[in-house]
């Protein structure tokens, strides 16, 4: 099984209405469509751009108001996935459920279905500044191109949760991210590389770039998209299939061959998935 993936280095900038957001999103989707991609990944917190629209007092919207755009967000991405016949991981969007805020990754299927994966591990800033709540479960999603997982930013830094997703059958992890400096970016990036080696899987990741001067905690963004593989003979020596130019507005595209994963799991230079000691450290 082969699949083509694209990842968007989404440029955050101040906008004045939802249509500007919609036009920017469709621009990236149309670009991915020109490469006949099967999956396109947007970064974490891309919808914070909507907060820059502001209110009638010319002040940026608060994180508590961002869920008001949920219906418009879902309608936009559902329509684009159907229109272009591709799977879209719509980054993350903040939703409200039972009076709590959740940072949720959404998978939009070409047939109009929508799946959700709430972020499991919440950073200190998300807790103290935005009062975000943590998701309480992890899923693996069936697609016509195989099983995938959605783990957002900080989630990828926890090996246990990735083990669970791999044990449930995922061969590709999509990791939308949002980091404001080099330290945070490299924490996530190095963790992505480690997870490909430990689990013999692909990881597709990307982050926000640009700036929202009026939106607290979104003023700085440091991002780069990458498509990563295990470090073994069938793959590039550094485990980098494709990567973008740091902090540039762009999209990257690469092909993934799932048969190569099965090959290295059986007879690779190392067989980390097969050799794990589940008698000492279970997957669950």
Short mmCIF file of C-alpha atoms in Angstrom, two decimals:
data_model
loop_
_atom_site.label_atom_id
_atom_site.label_comp_id
_atom_site.label_asym_id
_atom_site.label_seq_id
_atom_site.Cartn_x
_atom_site.Cartn_y
_atom_site.Cartn_z
CA UNK A 1 0.00 0.00 0.00
CA UNK A 2 1.30 3.42 -0.99
CA UNK A 3 -0.07 6.82 -0.08
CA UNK A 4 0.87 10.40 -0.79
CA UNK A 5 0.92 12.93 2.03
CA UNK A 6 1.25 16.70 2.15
CA UNK A 7 1.95 18.94 5.14
CA UNK A 8 1.26 22.67 5.33
CA UNK A 9 3.51 25.24 6.95
CA UNK A 10 0.52 27.47 7.67
CA UNK A 11 1.25 31.20 7.73
CA UNK A 12 -0.56 32.97 10.56
CA UNK A 13 -1.35 36.62 9.98
CA UNK A 14 -4.09 39.00 11.03
CA UNK A 15 -7.39 38.71 9.14
CA UNK A 16 -10.66 40.64 9.25
CA UNK A 17 -13.28 38.01 8.39
CA UNK A 18 -13.82 34.24 8.23
CA UNK A 19 -13.74 34.19 4.43
CA UNK A 20 -10.08 35.21 4.46
CA UNK A 21 -9.33 32.16 6.59
CA UNK A 22 -11.40 29.96 4.27
CA UNK A 23 -9.61 31.27 1.18
CA UNK A 24 -6.19 30.65 2.71
CA UNK A 25 -7.09 27.10 3.75
CA UNK A 26 -8.47 26.29 0.30
CA UNK A 27 -5.31 27.67 -1.32
CA UNK A 28 -3.26 25.03 0.49
CA UNK A 29 -5.77 22.27 -0.24
CA UNK A 30 -5.80 23.15 -3.93
CA UNK A 31 -2.00 23.09 -3.95
CA UNK A 32 -2.00 19.63 -2.38
CA UNK A 33 -4.62 18.53 -4.92
CA UNK A 34 -2.31 19.53 -7.76
CA UNK A 35 0.09 16.89 -6.42
CA UNK A 36 -2.72 14.30 -6.19
CA UNK A 37 -2.22 13.89 -2.47
CA UNK A 38 -4.22 11.45 -0.37
CA UNK A 39 -3.77 13.18 2.99
CA UNK A 40 -3.03 16.81 3.80
CA UNK A 41 -2.01 17.88 7.30
CA UNK A 42 -2.59 21.34 8.79
CA UNK A 43 -0.89 22.46 12.04
CA UNK A 44 -2.14 22.72 15.58
CA UNK A 45 -4.04 25.88 16.58
CA UNK A 46 -4.35 27.17 13.01
CA UNK A 47 -7.86 28.45 13.86
CA UNK A 48 -6.42 30.87 16.43
CA UNK A 49 -6.07 33.04 13.32
CA UNK A 50 -9.82 33.60 13.66
CA UNK A 51 -9.23 35.30 17.00
CA UNK A 52 -7.45 38.10 15.14
CA UNK A 53 -10.74 39.05 13.46
CA UNK A 54 -11.58 40.75 16.74
CA UNK A 55 -14.77 42.19 18.13
CA UNK A 56 -16.62 45.49 17.72
CA UNK A 57 -14.14 47.11 20.10
CA UNK A 58 -11.20 46.19 17.85
CA UNK A 59 -9.87 43.77 20.45
CA UNK A 60 -8.82 40.22 19.62
CA UNK A 61 -11.26 37.47 20.52
CA UNK A 62 -10.52 35.34 23.57
CA UNK A 63 -9.92 31.61 23.57
CA UNK A 64 -13.36 31.24 25.15
CA UNK A 65 -14.90 32.75 22.02
CA UNK A 66 -13.00 30.61 19.51
CA UNK A 67 -15.44 27.65 19.79
CA UNK A 68 -18.11 29.95 18.35
CA UNK A 69 -16.50 29.24 14.97
CA UNK A 70 -16.80 25.46 15.30
CA UNK A 71 -19.75 25.04 12.94
CA UNK A 72 -18.11 27.22 10.28
CA UNK A 73 -14.81 25.36 10.69
CA UNK A 74 -16.45 21.95 10.34
CA UNK A 75 -18.47 23.06 7.33
CA UNK A 76 -15.40 24.49 5.59
CA UNK A 77 -13.16 21.45 6.00
CA UNK A 78 -15.91 18.91 5.37
CA UNK A 79 -16.75 20.66 2.12
CA UNK A 80 -13.11 20.81 1.01
CA UNK A 81 -12.47 17.13 1.76
CA UNK A 82 -15.50 16.17 -0.34
CA UNK A 83 -14.77 18.66 -3.11
CA UNK A 84 -11.16 17.58 -3.60
CA UNK A 85 -11.62 13.92 -2.69
CA UNK A 86 -8.89 13.76 -0.07
CA UNK A 87 -8.42 13.17 3.63
CA UNK A 88 -7.74 16.40 5.49
CA UNK A 89 -6.33 16.59 9.00
CA UNK A 90 -7.62 20.06 9.79
CA UNK A 91 -4.92 20.86 12.32
CA UNK A 92 -6.62 21.41 15.65
CA UNK A 93 -9.55 23.55 16.67
CA UNK A 94 -10.64 24.47 20.18
CA UNK A 95 -14.10 23.13 20.98
CA UNK A 96 -16.34 23.49 24.01
CA UNK A 97 -17.90 20.40 25.56
CA UNK A 98 -19.71 20.34 28.92
CA UNK A 99 -18.38 23.85 29.62
CA UNK A 100 -14.77 22.70 29.12
CA UNK A 101 -12.36 23.62 26.34
CA UNK A 102 -10.55 20.88 24.39
CA UNK A 103 -7.83 21.13 21.77
CA UNK A 104 -9.09 18.67 19.14
CA UNK A 105 -7.57 17.31 15.94
CA UNK A 106 -10.14 16.59 13.26
CA UNK A 107 -9.91 14.08 10.41
CA UNK A 108 -12.16 14.94 7.48
CA UNK A 109 -12.90 12.02 5.15
CA UNK A 110 -13.63 12.45 1.41
CA UNK A 111 -17.11 10.99 1.97
CA UNK A 112 -18.05 13.68 4.50
CA UNK A 113 -17.37 11.80 7.74
CA UNK A 114 -15.52 13.62 10.53
CA UNK A 115 -13.45 11.94 13.25
CA UNK A 116 -11.97 13.59 16.34
CA UNK A 117 -8.96 13.08 18.58
CA UNK A 118 -8.61 15.40 21.56
CA UNK A 119 -5.10 16.27 22.66
CA UNK A 120 -4.16 13.95 25.53
CA UNK A 121 -1.27 15.82 27.13
CA UNK A 122 -1.78 19.52 27.80
CA UNK A 123 1.15 21.91 28.15
CA UNK A 124 1.47 24.17 31.20
CA UNK A 125 0.65 27.24 29.08
CA UNK A 126 -2.52 25.63 27.72
CA UNK A 127 -3.60 24.87 31.29
CA UNK A 128 -2.68 28.09 33.06
CA UNK A 129 -3.45 30.62 30.31
CA UNK A 130 -6.28 28.97 28.37
CA UNK A 131 -7.73 26.54 30.93
CA UNK A 132 -7.64 23.71 28.40
CA UNK A 133 -8.81 20.24 29.39
CA UNK A 134 -7.14 16.96 28.43
CA UNK A 135 -8.70 14.26 26.30
CA UNK A 136 -9.30 10.95 28.02
CA UNK A 137 -8.80 8.40 25.24
CA UNK A 138 -6.83 7.64 22.11
CA UNK A 139 -8.16 6.23 18.84
CA UNK A 140 -6.82 4.76 15.61
CA UNK A 141 -8.66 5.69 12.43
CA UNK A 142 -9.44 3.37 9.53
CA UNK A 143 -8.99 4.83 6.06
CA UNK A 144 -8.90 3.29 2.61
CA UNK A 145 -5.12 3.79 2.74
CA UNK A 146 -4.59 2.04 6.07
CA UNK A 147 -4.78 2.88 9.76
CA UNK A 148 -3.55 6.23 11.06
CA UNK A 149 -3.22 8.04 14.37
CA UNK A 150 -3.59 11.72 15.27
CA UNK A 151 -1.33 12.86 18.10
CA UNK A 152 -0.95 16.56 18.68
CA UNK A 153 2.37 18.27 19.44
CA UNK A 154 3.11 17.55 23.15
CA UNK A 155 1.48 14.11 22.78
CA UNK A 156 4.36 12.89 20.59
CA UNK A 157 6.77 13.52 23.48
CA UNK A 158 5.23 10.63 25.44
CA UNK A 159 6.38 7.22 24.12
CA UNK A 160 3.62 5.32 25.93
CA UNK A 161 0.75 6.89 24.01
CA UNK A 162 2.46 6.28 20.67
CA UNK A 163 3.04 2.64 21.65
CA UNK A 164 -0.69 2.33 22.24
CA UNK A 165 -1.56 3.80 18.86
CA UNK A 166 0.93 1.54 17.10
CA UNK A 167 -0.34 -1.51 19.02
CA UNK A 168 -3.83 -0.68 17.71
CA UNK A 169 -2.49 -0.94 14.18
CA UNK A 170 -1.50 2.56 13.07
CA UNK A 171 1.31 2.75 10.51
CA UNK A 172 1.29 6.53 10.11
CA UNK A 173 1.05 9.16 12.83
CA UNK A 174 -0.01 12.66 11.84
CA UNK A 175 1.31 15.19 14.35
CA UNK A 176 -0.02 18.74 14.04
CA UNK A 177 2.11 21.10 16.12
CA UNK A 178 2.47 24.71 17.23
CA UNK A 179 5.70 25.88 18.84
CA UNK A 180 6.84 29.41 19.55
CA UNK A 181 10.62 28.99 19.64
CA UNK A 182 13.49 26.73 18.64
CA UNK A 183 13.47 24.85 21.93
CA UNK A 184 9.85 23.77 21.60
CA UNK A 185 10.22 23.01 17.92
CA UNK A 186 13.20 20.71 18.44
CA UNK A 187 11.54 18.95 21.39
CA UNK A 188 8.69 17.94 19.13
CA UNK A 189 10.86 17.22 16.09
CA UNK A 190 13.36 15.02 17.95
CA UNK A 191 10.48 13.19 19.63
CA UNK A 192 8.94 12.48 16.22
CA UNK A 193 12.20 10.93 15.05
CA UNK A 194 12.44 8.79 18.18
CA UNK A 195 8.89 7.50 17.75
CA UNK A 196 9.60 6.37 14.15
CA UNK A 197 12.56 4.32 15.38
CA UNK A 198 10.84 2.83 18.43
CA UNK A 199 7.68 1.83 16.58
CA UNK A 200 8.89 1.44 12.98
CA UNK A 201 6.24 3.81 11.67
CA UNK A 202 6.02 6.99 9.60
CA UNK A 203 5.39 10.35 11.27
CA UNK A 204 4.09 13.38 9.36
CA UNK A 205 4.38 16.62 11.29
CA UNK A 206 4.02 20.34 10.68
CA UNK A 207 3.74 23.62 12.57
CA UNK A 208 2.47 27.16 12.36
CA UNK A 209 4.64 29.99 11.10
CA UNK A 210 4.13 33.74 11.07
CA UNK A 211 2.60 35.83 13.83
CA UNK A 212 -0.69 37.05 15.31
CA UNK A 213 0.35 40.33 16.97
CA UNK A 214 -3.00 40.86 18.72
CA UNK A 215 -3.47 37.30 19.99
CA UNK A 216 -1.84 36.40 23.29
CA UNK A 217 0.48 33.37 23.16
CA UNK A 218 0.35 33.28 19.35
CA UNK A 219 2.73 36.17 18.70
CA UNK A 220 5.67 33.91 17.96
CA UNK A 221 5.73 30.76 15.83
CA UNK A 222 8.65 28.59 14.75
CA UNK A 223 7.68 25.79 12.42
CA UNK A 224 8.74 23.31 9.79
CA UNK A 225 6.93 20.43 8.11
CA UNK A 226 8.57 17.03 7.82
CA UNK A 227 7.79 13.51 6.67
CA UNK A 228 9.85 11.09 8.76
CA UNK A 229 10.70 7.40 8.54
CA UNK A 230 12.58 4.82 10.60
CA UNK A 231 16.38 4.87 10.22
CA UNK A 232 16.97 1.71 8.23
CA UNK A 233 18.24 0.70 4.78
CA UNK A 234 15.00 1.12 2.75
CA UNK A 235 14.66 4.71 3.99
CA UNK A 236 16.84 7.85 3.89
CA UNK A 237 19.80 7.53 6.33
CA UNK A 238 18.65 10.52 8.42
CA UNK A 239 15.04 9.32 8.43
CA UNK A 240 13.88 12.46 6.61
CA UNK A 241 11.82 11.75 3.50
CA UNK A 242 10.89 15.40 3.01
CA UNK A 243 11.06 18.65 4.97
CA UNK A 244 10.18 22.27 4.39
CA UNK A 245 12.24 25.43 4.72
CA UNK A 246 12.01 26.64 8.31
CA UNK A 247 9.43 29.41 8.81
CA UNK A 248 8.54 29.67 5.13
CA UNK A 249 4.95 29.70 3.84
CA UNK A 250 4.86 26.45 1.88
CA UNK A 251 3.63 22.87 1.54
CA UNK A 252 5.64 19.66 1.25
CA UNK A 253 4.61 16.37 -0.36
CA UNK A 254 6.01 12.84 -0.19
CA UNK A 255 5.08 9.24 -0.91
CA UNK A 256 4.89 6.61 1.83
CA UNK A 257 5.26 2.89 1.10
CA UNK A 258 3.70 0.86 3.91
CA UNK A 259 5.24 -2.37 2.60
CA UNK A 260 8.67 -1.04 3.59
CA UNK A 261 7.50 -0.79 7.20
CA UNK A 262 6.46 -4.43 7.18
CA UNK A 263 9.79 -5.32 5.60
CA UNK A 264 11.92 -3.69 8.29
CA UNK A 265 9.72 -5.02 11.08
CA UNK A 266 10.49 -8.52 9.86
CA UNK A 267 14.09 -8.26 8.72
CA UNK A 268 15.49 -4.79 9.32
CA UNK A 269 18.91 -3.93 10.70
CA UNK A 270 17.02 -3.68 13.98
CA UNK A 271 13.52 -4.95 14.70
CA UNK A 272 12.48 -2.64 17.51
CA UNK A 273 8.76 -3.34 17.28
CA UNK A 274 9.13 -7.12 17.31
CA UNK A 275 11.81 -7.06 20.03
CA UNK A 276 9.95 -4.98 22.59
CA UNK A 277 9.65 -6.75 25.96
CA UNK A 278 5.93 -6.68 26.60
CA UNK A 279 6.52 -9.03 29.52
CA UNK A 280 8.29 -6.10 31.21
CA UNK A 281 6.53 -3.07 29.73
CA UNK A 282 3.08 -3.68 28.20
CA UNK A 283 1.61 -1.60 25.38
CA UNK A 284 -1.45 -0.67 27.42
#
